[in-house]
């Protein structure tokens, strides 16, 4: 099954339910499917894919975070936006990263099995993967651009804590699409080629080097609404 991806697919993938309008593609309407797709890579594997290329939107898997401890205690209780950001991350990021970790573990398991015994494992098969992730936190980038919003939205974001100081910059990164932020993301995307430092984080086994992407998507999965 092959489909030429267009801007409509990108907009549909970024259409968070209840927040953004769905996008009509063909005869159906589509939106971000991460809310209900707990295993985002699963559909591709069920369609027979032996290689997956994932464009991530989080730097959680970056080695700079390994073993890192919080140095300062929180200055205040979580803001509304901070709590909303955690819920968004649970729906849109954690499921993808959990699925990638599961894929890596299965690949490591298959690597340890003798080739002549692989047939006994049934549907399990090695899957090559390449994961591109931002080298900078998108939350921090969004927090710096709140000041470019119209006055009414700027007041709303600041009053709910959707800023870096309020701890809710993560929520702002899902909702803020002003030109200054979009430009920062585009500049970041041009510095995300595979094989150059930590900006590309390949899976721990069976990786491959896909063509360099020309743009980054806002989400990795879509759902037919």
JSON list of C-alpha atoms in Angstrom, two decimals:
[
{"chain": "A", "resi": 1, "resn": "UNK", "atom": "CA", "xyz": [0.00, 0.00, 0.00]},
{"chain": "A", "resi": 2, "resn": "UNK", "atom": "CA", "xyz": [1.65, 3.24, -1.19]},
{"chain": "A", "resi": 3, "resn": "UNK", "atom": "CA", "xyz": [0.35, 6.77, -0.85]},
{"chain": "A", "resi": 4, "resn": "UNK", "atom": "CA", "xyz": [2.07, 9.99, -1.81]},
{"chain": "A", "resi": 5, "resn": "UNK", "atom": "CA", "xyz": [2.28, 12.10, 1.35]},
{"chain": "A", "resi": 6, "resn": "UNK", "atom": "CA", "xyz": [1.14, 15.70, 1.06]},
{"chain": "A", "resi": 7, "resn": "UNK", "atom": "CA", "xyz": [0.59, 18.69, 3.33]},
{"chain": "A", "resi": 8, "resn": "UNK", "atom": "CA", "xyz": [-2.90, 17.33, 4.05]},
{"chain": "A", "resi": 9, "resn": "UNK", "atom": "CA", "xyz": [-1.41, 14.23, 5.65]},
{"chain": "A", "resi": 10, "resn": "UNK", "atom": "CA", "xyz": [0.86, 16.38, 7.79]},
{"chain": "A", "resi": 11, "resn": "UNK", "atom": "CA", "xyz": [-2.03, 18.58, 8.90]},
{"chain": "A", "resi": 12, "resn": "UNK", "atom": "CA", "xyz": [-4.17, 15.54, 9.68]},
{"chain": "A", "resi": 13, "resn": "UNK", "atom": "CA", "xyz": [-1.36, 14.02, 11.73]},
{"chain": "A", "resi": 14, "resn": "UNK", "atom": "CA", "xyz": [-1.16, 17.23, 13.78]},
{"chain": "A", "resi": 15, "resn": "UNK", "atom": "CA", "xyz": [-4.94, 17.57, 14.24]},
{"chain": "A", "resi": 16, "resn": "UNK", "atom": "CA", "xyz": [-5.28, 16.83, 17.97]},
{"chain": "A", "resi": 17, "resn": "UNK", "atom": "CA", "xyz": [-8.90, 15.73, 18.60]},
{"chain": "A", "resi": 18, "resn": "UNK", "atom": "CA", "xyz": [-11.18, 18.43, 20.07]},
{"chain": "A", "resi": 19, "resn": "UNK", "atom": "CA", "xyz": [-8.46, 21.08, 19.61]},
{"chain": "A", "resi": 20, "resn": "UNK", "atom": "CA", "xyz": [-7.96, 21.17, 15.84]},
{"chain": "A", "resi": 21, "resn": "UNK", "atom": "CA", "xyz": [-10.27, 20.40, 12.94]},
{"chain": "A", "resi": 22, "resn": "UNK", "atom": "CA", "xyz": [-10.02, 17.07, 11.17]},
{"chain": "A", "resi": 23, "resn": "UNK", "atom": "CA", "xyz": [-8.70, 17.00, 7.61]},
{"chain": "A", "resi": 24, "resn": "UNK", "atom": "CA", "xyz": [-10.54, 15.40, 4.71]},
{"chain": "A", "resi": 25, "resn": "UNK", "atom": "CA", "xyz": [-8.38, 13.11, 2.58]},
{"chain": "A", "resi": 26, "resn": "UNK", "atom": "CA", "xyz": [-10.28, 11.36, -0.16]},
{"chain": "A", "resi": 27, "resn": "UNK", "atom": "CA", "xyz": [-13.70, 10.42, 1.20]},
{"chain": "A", "resi": 28, "resn": "UNK", "atom": "CA", "xyz": [-12.72, 10.25, 4.88]},
{"chain": "A", "resi": 29, "resn": "UNK", "atom": "CA", "xyz": [-11.73, 12.61, 7.68]},
{"chain": "A", "resi": 30, "resn": "UNK", "atom": "CA", "xyz": [-8.49, 12.10, 9.58]},
{"chain": "A", "resi": 31, "resn": "UNK", "atom": "CA", "xyz": [-6.92, 13.38, 12.78]},
{"chain": "A", "resi": 32, "resn": "UNK", "atom": "CA", "xyz": [-4.05, 12.59, 15.10]},
{"chain": "A", "resi": 33, "resn": "UNK", "atom": "CA", "xyz": [-4.44, 8.94, 16.02]},
{"chain": "A", "resi": 34, "resn": "UNK", "atom": "CA", "xyz": [-1.98, 8.81, 18.93]},
{"chain": "A", "resi": 35, "resn": "UNK", "atom": "CA", "xyz": [-4.78, 9.17, 21.48]},
{"chain": "A", "resi": 36, "resn": "UNK", "atom": "CA", "xyz": [-6.09, 5.67, 20.76]},
{"chain": "A", "resi": 37, "resn": "UNK", "atom": "CA", "xyz": [-3.12, 4.07, 18.98]},
{"chain": "A", "resi": 38, "resn": "UNK", "atom": "CA", "xyz": [-1.18, 2.65, 21.94]},
{"chain": "A", "resi": 39, "resn": "UNK", "atom": "CA", "xyz": [1.27, 0.85, 19.64]},
{"chain": "A", "resi": 40, "resn": "UNK", "atom": "CA", "xyz": [1.98, 3.37, 16.83]},
{"chain": "A", "resi": 41, "resn": "UNK", "atom": "CA", "xyz": [4.39, 1.09, 14.96]},
{"chain": "A", "resi": 42, "resn": "UNK", "atom": "CA", "xyz": [2.01, -1.88, 15.03]},
{"chain": "A", "resi": 43, "resn": "UNK", "atom": "CA", "xyz": [-0.06, -1.00, 11.90]},
{"chain": "A", "resi": 44, "resn": "UNK", "atom": "CA", "xyz": [3.08, -0.80, 9.75]},
{"chain": "A", "resi": 45, "resn": "UNK", "atom": "CA", "xyz": [4.29, -4.16, 11.04]},
{"chain": "A", "resi": 46, "resn": "UNK", "atom": "CA", "xyz": [0.90, -5.80, 10.43]},
{"chain": "A", "resi": 47, "resn": "UNK", "atom": "CA", "xyz": [1.06, -4.51, 6.85]},
{"chain": "A", "resi": 48, "resn": "UNK", "atom": "CA", "xyz": [4.34, -6.40, 6.44]},
{"chain": "A", "resi": 49, "resn": "UNK", "atom": "CA", "xyz": [6.94, -3.67, 6.98]},
{"chain": "A", "resi": 50, "resn": "UNK", "atom": "CA", "xyz": [10.47, -4.90, 7.66]},
{"chain": "A", "resi": 51, "resn": "UNK", "atom": "CA", "xyz": [11.88, -1.38, 8.09]},
{"chain": "A", "resi": 52, "resn": "UNK", "atom": "CA", "xyz": [10.40, 1.62, 9.91]},
{"chain": "A", "resi": 53, "resn": "UNK", "atom": "CA", "xyz": [11.47, 5.25, 9.81]},
{"chain": "A", "resi": 54, "resn": "UNK", "atom": "CA", "xyz": [10.28, 7.31, 12.78]},
{"chain": "A", "resi": 55, "resn": "UNK", "atom": "CA", "xyz": [10.42, 11.09, 13.15]},
{"chain": "A", "resi": 56, "resn": "UNK", "atom": "CA", "xyz": [10.18, 11.78, 16.86]},
{"chain": "A", "resi": 57, "resn": "UNK", "atom": "CA", "xyz": [9.29, 15.05, 18.58]},
{"chain": "A", "resi": 58, "resn": "UNK", "atom": "CA", "xyz": [10.97, 14.45, 21.94]},
{"chain": "A", "resi": 59, "resn": "UNK", "atom": "CA", "xyz": [14.57, 14.42, 23.11]},
{"chain": "A", "resi": 60, "resn": "UNK", "atom": "CA", "xyz": [13.78, 12.03, 25.97]},
{"chain": "A", "resi": 61, "resn": "UNK", "atom": "CA", "xyz": [15.90, 9.27, 24.44]},
{"chain": "A", "resi": 62, "resn": "UNK", "atom": "CA", "xyz": [18.97, 11.50, 24.17]},
{"chain": "A", "resi": 63, "resn": "UNK", "atom": "CA", "xyz": [21.99, 10.24, 26.16]},
{"chain": "A", "resi": 64, "resn": "UNK", "atom": "CA", "xyz": [22.29, 13.67, 27.82]},
{"chain": "A", "resi": 65, "resn": "UNK", "atom": "CA", "xyz": [19.33, 12.71, 30.03]},
{"chain": "A", "resi": 66, "resn": "UNK", "atom": "CA", "xyz": [20.68, 9.35, 31.15]},
{"chain": "A", "resi": 67, "resn": "UNK", "atom": "CA", "xyz": [21.22, 9.34, 34.90]},
{"chain": "A", "resi": 68, "resn": "UNK", "atom": "CA", "xyz": [20.35, 13.03, 35.15]},
{"chain": "A", "resi": 69, "resn": "UNK", "atom": "CA", "xyz": [18.93, 14.14, 38.48]},
{"chain": "A", "resi": 70, "resn": "UNK", "atom": "CA", "xyz": [16.86, 17.18, 39.34]},
{"chain": "A", "resi": 71, "resn": "UNK", "atom": "CA", "xyz": [19.13, 19.69, 41.06]},
{"chain": "A", "resi": 72, "resn": "UNK", "atom": "CA", "xyz": [16.50, 22.17, 42.28]},
{"chain": "A", "resi": 73, "resn": "UNK", "atom": "CA", "xyz": [13.22, 21.43, 44.07]},
{"chain": "A", "resi": 74, "resn": "UNK", "atom": "CA", "xyz": [10.03, 22.71, 42.39]},
{"chain": "A", "resi": 75, "resn": "UNK", "atom": "CA", "xyz": [9.20, 26.32, 43.23]},
{"chain": "A", "resi": 76, "resn": "UNK", "atom": "CA", "xyz": [5.42, 25.84, 43.12]},
{"chain": "A", "resi": 77, "resn": "UNK", "atom": "CA", "xyz": [2.73, 23.24, 42.63]},
{"chain": "A", "resi": 78, "resn": "UNK", "atom": "CA", "xyz": [2.12, 22.05, 39.04]},
{"chain": "A", "resi": 79, "resn": "UNK", "atom": "CA", "xyz": [0.26, 24.57, 36.91]},
{"chain": "A", "resi": 80, "resn": "UNK", "atom": "CA", "xyz": [-2.79, 23.68, 34.84]},
{"chain": "A", "resi": 81, "resn": "UNK", "atom": "CA", "xyz": [-0.69, 23.79, 31.67]},
{"chain": "A", "resi": 82, "resn": "UNK", "atom": "CA", "xyz": [2.00, 21.60, 33.22]},
{"chain": "A", "resi": 83, "resn": "UNK", "atom": "CA", "xyz": [-0.59, 18.93, 34.06]},
{"chain": "A", "resi": 84, "resn": "UNK", "atom": "CA", "xyz": [-2.07, 19.22, 30.56]},
{"chain": "A", "resi": 85, "resn": "UNK", "atom": "CA", "xyz": [1.40, 18.87, 29.08]},
{"chain": "A", "resi": 86, "resn": "UNK", "atom": "CA", "xyz": [1.95, 15.65, 31.02]},
{"chain": "A", "resi": 87, "resn": "UNK", "atom": "CA", "xyz": [-1.34, 14.27, 29.68]},
{"chain": "A", "resi": 88, "resn": "UNK", "atom": "CA", "xyz": [-0.41, 15.24, 26.12]},
{"chain": "A", "resi": 89, "resn": "UNK", "atom": "CA", "xyz": [3.01, 13.62, 26.49]},
{"chain": "A", "resi": 90, "resn": "UNK", "atom": "CA", "xyz": [1.44, 10.43, 27.85]},
{"chain": "A", "resi": 91, "resn": "UNK", "atom": "CA", "xyz": [-0.85, 10.20, 24.82]},
{"chain": "A", "resi": 92, "resn": "UNK", "atom": "CA", "xyz": [1.45, 11.39, 22.03]},
{"chain": "A", "resi": 93, "resn": "UNK", "atom": "CA", "xyz": [5.01, 10.57, 23.09]},
{"chain": "A", "resi": 94, "resn": "UNK", "atom": "CA", "xyz": [5.15, 7.84, 25.73]},
{"chain": "A", "resi": 95, "resn": "UNK", "atom": "CA", "xyz": [3.30, 5.28, 23.60]},
{"chain": "A", "resi": 96, "resn": "UNK", "atom": "CA", "xyz": [5.68, 5.78, 20.67]},
{"chain": "A", "resi": 97, "resn": "UNK", "atom": "CA", "xyz": [8.80, 5.59, 22.83]},
{"chain": "A", "resi": 98, "resn": "UNK", "atom": "CA", "xyz": [7.44, 2.52, 24.60]},
{"chain": "A", "resi": 99, "resn": "UNK", "atom": "CA", "xyz": [6.74, 0.87, 21.25]},
{"chain": "A", "resi": 100, "resn": "UNK", "atom": "CA", "xyz": [10.28, 1.65, 20.06]},
{"chain": "A", "resi": 101, "resn": "UNK", "atom": "CA", "xyz": [11.73, 0.16, 23.23]},
{"chain": "A", "resi": 102, "resn": "UNK", "atom": "CA", "xyz": [9.65, -2.98, 22.70]},
{"chain": "A", "resi": 103, "resn": "UNK", "atom": "CA", "xyz": [10.87, -3.19, 19.09]},
{"chain": "A", "resi": 104, "resn": "UNK", "atom": "CA", "xyz": [14.49, -2.89, 20.23]},
{"chain": "A", "resi": 105, "resn": "UNK", "atom": "CA", "xyz": [14.04, -5.62, 22.83]},
{"chain": "A", "resi": 106, "resn": "UNK", "atom": "CA", "xyz": [12.49, -8.00, 20.30]},
{"chain": "A", "resi": 107, "resn": "UNK", "atom": "CA", "xyz": [15.37, -7.34, 17.89]},
{"chain": "A", "resi": 108, "resn": "UNK", "atom": "CA", "xyz": [17.91, -8.05, 20.64]},
{"chain": "A", "resi": 109, "resn": "UNK", "atom": "CA", "xyz": [16.07, -11.26, 21.48]},
{"chain": "A", "resi": 110, "resn": "UNK", "atom": "CA", "xyz": [16.09, -12.40, 17.86]},
{"chain": "A", "resi": 111, "resn": "UNK", "atom": "CA", "xyz": [19.79, -11.56, 17.56]},
{"chain": "A", "resi": 112, "resn": "UNK", "atom": "CA", "xyz": [20.49, -14.05, 20.34]},
{"chain": "A", "resi": 113, "resn": "UNK", "atom": "CA", "xyz": [18.53, -16.87, 18.67]},
{"chain": "A", "resi": 114, "resn": "UNK", "atom": "CA", "xyz": [20.21, -19.26, 16.29]},
{"chain": "A", "resi": 115, "resn": "UNK", "atom": "CA", "xyz": [19.11, -18.61, 12.70]},
{"chain": "A", "resi": 116, "resn": "UNK", "atom": "CA", "xyz": [17.79, -22.16, 12.22]},
{"chain": "A", "resi": 117, "resn": "UNK", "atom": "CA", "xyz": [15.43, -21.72, 15.18]},
{"chain": "A", "resi": 118, "resn": "UNK", "atom": "CA", "xyz": [13.88, -18.43, 14.05]},
{"chain": "A", "resi": 119, "resn": "UNK", "atom": "CA", "xyz": [11.05, -20.21, 12.26]},
{"chain": "A", "resi": 120, "resn": "UNK", "atom": "CA", "xyz": [9.88, -21.63, 15.59]},
{"chain": "A", "resi": 121, "resn": "UNK", "atom": "CA", "xyz": [9.17, -18.10, 16.86]},
{"chain": "A", "resi": 122, "resn": "UNK", "atom": "CA", "xyz": [6.18, -17.73, 14.56]},
{"chain": "A", "resi": 123, "resn": "UNK", "atom": "CA", "xyz": [5.30, -14.15, 13.57]},
{"chain": "A", "resi": 124, "resn": "UNK", "atom": "CA", "xyz": [8.34, -12.59, 15.27]},
{"chain": "A", "resi": 125, "resn": "UNK", "atom": "CA", "xyz": [10.84, -11.18, 12.79]},
{"chain": "A", "resi": 126, "resn": "UNK", "atom": "CA", "xyz": [13.69, -8.67, 12.91]},
{"chain": "A", "resi": 127, "resn": "UNK", "atom": "CA", "xyz": [12.65, -5.14, 11.94]},
{"chain": "A", "resi": 128, "resn": "UNK", "atom": "CA", "xyz": [15.19, -2.51, 10.97]},
{"chain": "A", "resi": 129, "resn": "UNK", "atom": "CA", "xyz": [14.52, 0.96, 12.33]},
{"chain": "A", "resi": 130, "resn": "UNK", "atom": "CA", "xyz": [15.83, 4.49, 12.12]},
{"chain": "A", "resi": 131, "resn": "UNK", "atom": "CA", "xyz": [14.68, 7.15, 14.56]},
{"chain": "A", "resi": 132, "resn": "UNK", "atom": "CA", "xyz": [15.29, 10.85, 14.08]},
{"chain": "A", "resi": 133, "resn": "UNK", "atom": "CA", "xyz": [14.76, 13.01, 17.14]},
{"chain": "A", "resi": 134, "resn": "UNK", "atom": "CA", "xyz": [15.38, 16.69, 17.86]},
{"chain": "A", "resi": 135, "resn": "UNK", "atom": "CA", "xyz": [18.69, 17.58, 19.47]},
{"chain": "A", "resi": 136, "resn": "UNK", "atom": "CA", "xyz": [17.00, 20.38, 21.44]},
{"chain": "A", "resi": 137, "resn": "UNK", "atom": "CA", "xyz": [13.93, 20.36, 23.65]},
{"chain": "A", "resi": 138, "resn": "UNK", "atom": "CA", "xyz": [10.88, 21.52, 21.70]},
{"chain": "A", "resi": 139, "resn": "UNK", "atom": "CA", "xyz": [9.29, 22.51, 25.00]},
{"chain": "A", "resi": 140, "resn": "UNK", "atom": "CA", "xyz": [11.98, 25.08, 25.66]},
{"chain": "A", "resi": 141, "resn": "UNK", "atom": "CA", "xyz": [11.75, 26.42, 22.13]},
{"chain": "A", "resi": 142, "resn": "UNK", "atom": "CA", "xyz": [8.00, 26.85, 22.53]},
{"chain": "A", "resi": 143, "resn": "UNK", "atom": "CA", "xyz": [8.38, 28.51, 25.92]},
{"chain": "A", "resi": 144, "resn": "UNK", "atom": "CA", "xyz": [10.63, 31.18, 24.42]},
{"chain": "A", "resi": 145, "resn": "UNK", "atom": "CA", "xyz": [8.12, 32.02, 21.68]},
{"chain": "A", "resi": 146, "resn": "UNK", "atom": "CA", "xyz": [5.01, 32.60, 23.80]},
{"chain": "A", "resi": 147, "resn": "UNK", "atom": "CA", "xyz": [5.75, 36.33, 23.70]},
{"chain": "A", "resi": 148, "resn": "UNK", "atom": "CA", "xyz": [4.99, 36.36, 19.97]},
{"chain": "A", "resi": 149, "resn": "UNK", "atom": "CA", "xyz": [1.37, 35.34, 20.49]},
{"chain": "A", "resi": 150, "resn": "UNK", "atom": "CA", "xyz": [-1.52, 37.82, 20.18]},
{"chain": "A", "resi": 151, "resn": "UNK", "atom": "CA", "xyz": [-2.23, 39.57, 23.52]},
{"chain": "A", "resi": 152, "resn": "UNK", "atom": "CA", "xyz": [-5.31, 37.50, 24.38]},
{"chain": "A", "resi": 153, "resn": "UNK", "atom": "CA", "xyz": [-3.56, 34.17, 23.79]},
{"chain": "A", "resi": 154, "resn": "UNK", "atom": "CA", "xyz": [-0.42, 35.41, 25.51]},
{"chain": "A", "resi": 155, "resn": "UNK", "atom": "CA", "xyz": [-2.50, 36.19, 28.61]},
{"chain": "A", "resi": 156, "resn": "UNK", "atom": "CA", "xyz": [-4.17, 32.76, 28.44]},
{"chain": "A", "resi": 157, "resn": "UNK", "atom": "CA", "xyz": [-0.87, 30.91, 28.17]},
{"chain": "A", "resi": 158, "resn": "UNK", "atom": "CA", "xyz": [0.73, 32.85, 31.00]},
{"chain": "A", "resi": 159, "resn": "UNK", "atom": "CA", "xyz": [-2.28, 32.64, 33.32]},
{"chain": "A", "resi": 160, "resn": "UNK", "atom": "CA", "xyz": [-2.42, 28.84, 32.97]},
{"chain": "A", "resi": 161, "resn": "UNK", "atom": "CA", "xyz": [1.33, 28.40, 33.30]},
{"chain": "A", "resi": 162, "resn": "UNK", "atom": "CA", "xyz": [2.01, 27.43, 29.67]},
{"chain": "A", "resi": 163, "resn": "UNK", "atom": "CA", "xyz": [5.45, 29.04, 29.83]},
{"chain": "A", "resi": 164, "resn": "UNK", "atom": "CA", "xyz": [8.94, 27.93, 30.80]},
{"chain": "A", "resi": 165, "resn": "UNK", "atom": "CA", "xyz": [8.73, 29.61, 34.20]},
{"chain": "A", "resi": 166, "resn": "UNK", "atom": "CA", "xyz": [5.24, 28.16, 34.76]},
{"chain": "A", "resi": 167, "resn": "UNK", "atom": "CA", "xyz": [6.45, 24.66, 33.98]},
{"chain": "A", "resi": 168, "resn": "UNK", "atom": "CA", "xyz": [3.87, 24.16, 31.23]},
{"chain": "A", "resi": 169, "resn": "UNK", "atom": "CA", "xyz": [5.94, 24.87, 28.12]},
{"chain": "A", "resi": 170, "resn": "UNK", "atom": "CA", "xyz": [5.22, 21.32, 27.00]},
{"chain": "A", "resi": 171, "resn": "UNK", "atom": "CA", "xyz": [1.54, 22.15, 26.56]},
{"chain": "A", "resi": 172, "resn": "UNK", "atom": "CA", "xyz": [2.51, 25.27, 24.59]},
{"chain": "A", "resi": 173, "resn": "UNK", "atom": "CA", "xyz": [4.56, 23.16, 22.16]},
{"chain": "A", "resi": 174, "resn": "UNK", "atom": "CA", "xyz": [1.39, 21.30, 21.15]},
{"chain": "A", "resi": 175, "resn": "UNK", "atom": "CA", "xyz": [-0.70, 24.40, 20.61]},
{"chain": "A", "resi": 176, "resn": "UNK", "atom": "CA", "xyz": [1.67, 27.16, 19.51]},
{"chain": "A", "resi": 177, "resn": "UNK", "atom": "CA", "xyz": [2.14, 27.39, 15.75]},
{"chain": "A", "resi": 178, "resn": "UNK", "atom": "CA", "xyz": [3.22, 31.03, 15.38]},
{"chain": "A", "resi": 179, "resn": "UNK", "atom": "CA", "xyz": [5.70, 31.81, 12.60]},
{"chain": "A", "resi": 180, "resn": "UNK", "atom": "CA", "xyz": [8.73, 32.44, 14.91]},
{"chain": "A", "resi": 181, "resn": "UNK", "atom": "CA", "xyz": [8.32, 28.99, 16.50]},
{"chain": "A", "resi": 182, "resn": "UNK", "atom": "CA", "xyz": [7.69, 27.27, 13.16]},
{"chain": "A", "resi": 183, "resn": "UNK", "atom": "CA", "xyz": [10.86, 28.89, 11.80]},
{"chain": "A", "resi": 184, "resn": "UNK", "atom": "CA", "xyz": [12.86, 27.62, 14.79]},
{"chain": "A", "resi": 185, "resn": "UNK", "atom": "CA", "xyz": [11.54, 24.11, 14.23]},
{"chain": "A", "resi": 186, "resn": "UNK", "atom": "CA", "xyz": [12.35, 24.27, 10.52]},
{"chain": "A", "resi": 187, "resn": "UNK", "atom": "CA", "xyz": [15.91, 25.37, 11.29]},
{"chain": "A", "resi": 188, "resn": "UNK", "atom": "CA", "xyz": [16.23, 22.54, 13.78]},
{"chain": "A", "resi": 189, "resn": "UNK", "atom": "CA", "xyz": [14.97, 20.04, 11.20]},
{"chain": "A", "resi": 190, "resn": "UNK", "atom": "CA", "xyz": [17.75, 20.98, 8.78]},
{"chain": "A", "resi": 191, "resn": "UNK", "atom": "CA", "xyz": [20.27, 19.96, 11.44]},
{"chain": "A", "resi": 192, "resn": "UNK", "atom": "CA", "xyz": [18.82, 16.47, 11.98]},
{"chain": "A", "resi": 193, "resn": "UNK", "atom": "CA", "xyz": [20.68, 14.25, 9.44]},
{"chain": "A", "resi": 194, "resn": "UNK", "atom": "CA", "xyz": [21.36, 10.67, 10.50]},
{"chain": "A", "resi": 195, "resn": "UNK", "atom": "CA", "xyz": [24.82, 9.89, 11.70]},
{"chain": "A", "resi": 196, "resn": "UNK", "atom": "CA", "xyz": [25.80, 13.34, 12.97]},
{"chain": "A", "resi": 197, "resn": "UNK", "atom": "CA", "xyz": [25.96, 13.43, 16.74]},
{"chain": "A", "resi": 198, "resn": "UNK", "atom": "CA", "xyz": [22.95, 12.99, 19.00]},
{"chain": "A", "resi": 199, "resn": "UNK", "atom": "CA", "xyz": [20.42, 14.63, 16.68]},
{"chain": "A", "resi": 200, "resn": "UNK", "atom": "CA", "xyz": [19.72, 11.23, 15.16]},
{"chain": "A", "resi": 201, "resn": "UNK", "atom": "CA", "xyz": [19.07, 8.46, 17.67]},
{"chain": "A", "resi": 202, "resn": "UNK", "atom": "CA", "xyz": [18.98, 5.09, 15.86]},
{"chain": "A", "resi": 203, "resn": "UNK", "atom": "CA", "xyz": [17.59, 2.02, 17.59]},
{"chain": "A", "resi": 204, "resn": "UNK", "atom": "CA", "xyz": [20.04, -0.17, 19.43]},
{"chain": "A", "resi": 205, "resn": "UNK", "atom": "CA", "xyz": [20.10, -2.85, 16.71]},
{"chain": "A", "resi": 206, "resn": "UNK", "atom": "CA", "xyz": [19.39, -3.46, 13.05]},
{"chain": "A", "resi": 207, "resn": "UNK", "atom": "CA", "xyz": [19.45, 0.17, 11.96]},
{"chain": "A", "resi": 208, "resn": "UNK", "atom": "CA", "xyz": [19.48, 1.54, 8.45]},
{"chain": "A", "resi": 209, "resn": "UNK", "atom": "CA", "xyz": [20.22, 4.92, 6.93]},
{"chain": "A", "resi": 210, "resn": "UNK", "atom": "CA", "xyz": [17.21, 6.39, 5.11]},
{"chain": "A", "resi": 211, "resn": "UNK", "atom": "CA", "xyz": [17.36, 9.49, 2.89]},
{"chain": "A", "resi": 212, "resn": "UNK", "atom": "CA", "xyz": [17.67, 12.76, 4.77]},
{"chain": "A", "resi": 213, "resn": "UNK", "atom": "CA", "xyz": [14.18, 14.17, 5.45]},
{"chain": "A", "resi": 214, "resn": "UNK", "atom": "CA", "xyz": [13.24, 17.56, 4.08]},
{"chain": "A", "resi": 215, "resn": "UNK", "atom": "CA", "xyz": [10.85, 18.36, 6.95]},
{"chain": "A", "resi": 216, "resn": "UNK", "atom": "CA", "xyz": [9.69, 16.98, 10.25]},
{"chain": "A", "resi": 217, "resn": "UNK", "atom": "CA", "xyz": [6.19, 15.82, 11.02]},
{"chain": "A", "resi": 218, "resn": "UNK", "atom": "CA", "xyz": [4.30, 16.84, 14.12]},
{"chain": "A", "resi": 219, "resn": "UNK", "atom": "CA", "xyz": [3.14, 13.32, 14.86]},
{"chain": "A", "resi": 220, "resn": "UNK", "atom": "CA", "xyz": [3.85, 9.83, 13.69]},
{"chain": "A", "resi": 221, "resn": "UNK", "atom": "CA", "xyz": [0.36, 8.38, 13.48]},
{"chain": "A", "resi": 222, "resn": "UNK", "atom": "CA", "xyz": [-3.02, 9.19, 12.04]},
{"chain": "A", "resi": 223, "resn": "UNK", "atom": "CA", "xyz": [-6.43, 7.77, 12.77]},
{"chain": "A", "resi": 224, "resn": "UNK", "atom": "CA", "xyz": [-9.50, 7.66, 10.58]},
{"chain": "A", "resi": 225, "resn": "UNK", "atom": "CA", "xyz": [-12.15, 9.56, 12.52]}
]
